[in-house]
Every structure is written in structure tokens, then in C-alpha cells.
Amino acid sequence: MSQTRDTAPAASLRGVTVDFAGRDALRGIDLDVLPGCLTVLAGPNGAGKTTLLEVLAGTRPPTEGTRSVTGAVALVPQRTAETDRLPVTVRDVVTVGVWGRLGRWRRLDAAARTAIDDALERLQIQDLARLPFATLSGGQRQRTLLAQGLARAAAVLLLDEPTTGLDSDSAQRIRQIMRAEAESGVAVVCVSHDPEVLSSADRTVHLADGAIAR
Ligand SMILES: Nc1ncnc2c1ncn2[C@@H]1O[C@H](COP(=O)(O)OP(=O)(O)OP(=O)(O)O)[C@@H](O)[C@H]1O
């Protein structure tokens, strides 16, 4: 970890509970996410990892408790059947990452174009940029979604099982990018069952039945 323990958190949750129709997916979660730190959320299926990531992202409001963040947040979701069907190119998907920095009409300036090109290059998908997203392989889609997250240049980067189903070279590249982002000061939080992601973590948060076990 490149930051000290007394660094102010980039995101904090206090007493967070998420109730799905009377069943608690999360129960009383207190969590600080630090800049410069790769935090891995681990635990069995159904433990609440994705729900916790969604609360950190701000896409799922907690039933109880509070969330505070100090800067922009990027969420790299697991590739899904819904995103497979979107009639957009790879470059379009990555371009969404810079929208938050653009004006009302979302006209791309030079800095935004550079951010998009850099993200495509870091994920080695420049040659795919003009292809429809729907025609990509699963691994290529995952790399495109991560490129979108990098283009956002957020203070907090959240990833849901980014190496699942990838070949070893692609998985290795994604692990290297997560480490590099953490080293550059980003607060990186990753849900993963991948032993190599777990071994590269600065901190592992184990969830069990909706609570932090250790
Ligand atoms: N939209 C939803 N509606 C109802 N219940 C849900 C919803 N999303 C998740 N749950 C439930 O909340 C619990 C936690 O789910 P979550 O997806 O956060 O677990 P997870 O640890 O990410 O699991 P996995 O490792 O299988 O991805 C599970 O019991 C799940 O069935």
C-alpha cells in the first residue's frame, strides 16, 4: 500500500444495511476505503459482495446507514447479457467514461479524446475500437468495461470479478492495471474469487452472510 494508515478515506460506509424484501443482504457494514489501496472483497456466493460494491458506487441506496465519498466513482460491472445487446461500438462504450467531465452537450475535447485513447491502449483494444460491442468475446467485453472505468479517472475504482472467465494473459493485464491504479493513489475495490487477485491485495475484507467477518 502506497499511502499511510492515517490517510483520509476516499469512501466510507457506516451502519449500512440493505434489505431485499425482508431479507438482509448487508447488515451493519462499517467500511473505510483508502486511497492508494487495493481492497479485495472476498466471501462465498450470496455473502453480499456485489451489493456492497453497488452501495459504494451509489447505485444502490442503503435501507439504513450512510455512504460518503470524496470524489468521482467508477463502477466496472461484470459483463452481462443486457450489455451484450447494446448497438454501440467499443469506442462508444469507453467514451461513456468521460461523460462526467464534459459539458452539457458532451462535446469531446482533446483531453477527453486522449483519455479514451489511453484507456483503449492500456487494455490493448485499440484495434477493436470500431467494432460493435455486441460482437466481442466475453474477455474483450470485460476489457472494454475496464477501459470505460479508467477513462473516468475516478478517485474510487470499483470492479466486480474483473478476471472471471478471462485467459491468463488478459487476467494478468487486469491485475497489473488494478495494482498500477492503486499505486497512483486511486482507491481500488475489487470483488474477486481469483487467488492471484487476493494475493495482490493490500487488504482483504471477508464477507459472510451480509456482515464483515474479518
Ligand atoms: N435485486 C435483488 N433482489 C433480491 N435479492 C437480491 C437482489 N440482489 C441480491 N440479492 C440477494 O442478496 C444476497 C447477496 O447477493 P450478492 O449478489 O450481493 O452476493 P455476492 O456475494 O456478490 O454473491 P456471488 O459471489 O454469487 O456474486 C443474496 O442472497 C442474493 O440472493
JSON list of C-alpha atoms in Angstrom, two decimals, residues 6 46 61 86 124 136 202:
[
{"chain": "A", "resi": 6, "resn": "ASP", "atom": "CA", "xyz": [-3.88, 7.97, 8.60]},
{"chain": "A", "resi": 46, "resn": "GLY", "atom": "CA", "xyz": [-24.54, -14.74, -1.78]},
{"chain": "A", "resi": 61, "resn": "PRO", "atom": "CA", "xyz": [-29.18, 3.22, -1.72]},
{"chain": "A", "resi": 86, "resn": "LEU", "atom": "CA", "xyz": [-26.35, -2.63, -26.90]},
{"chain": "A", "resi": 124, "resn": "GLN", "atom": "CA", "xyz": [-4.89, -3.29, -25.77]},
{"chain": "A", "resi": 136, "resn": "LEU", "atom": "CA", "xyz": [-16.83, -9.06, -28.89]},
{"chain": "A", "resi": 202, "resn": "ASP", "atom": "CA", "xyz": [-3.29, -4.61, 0.26]}
]
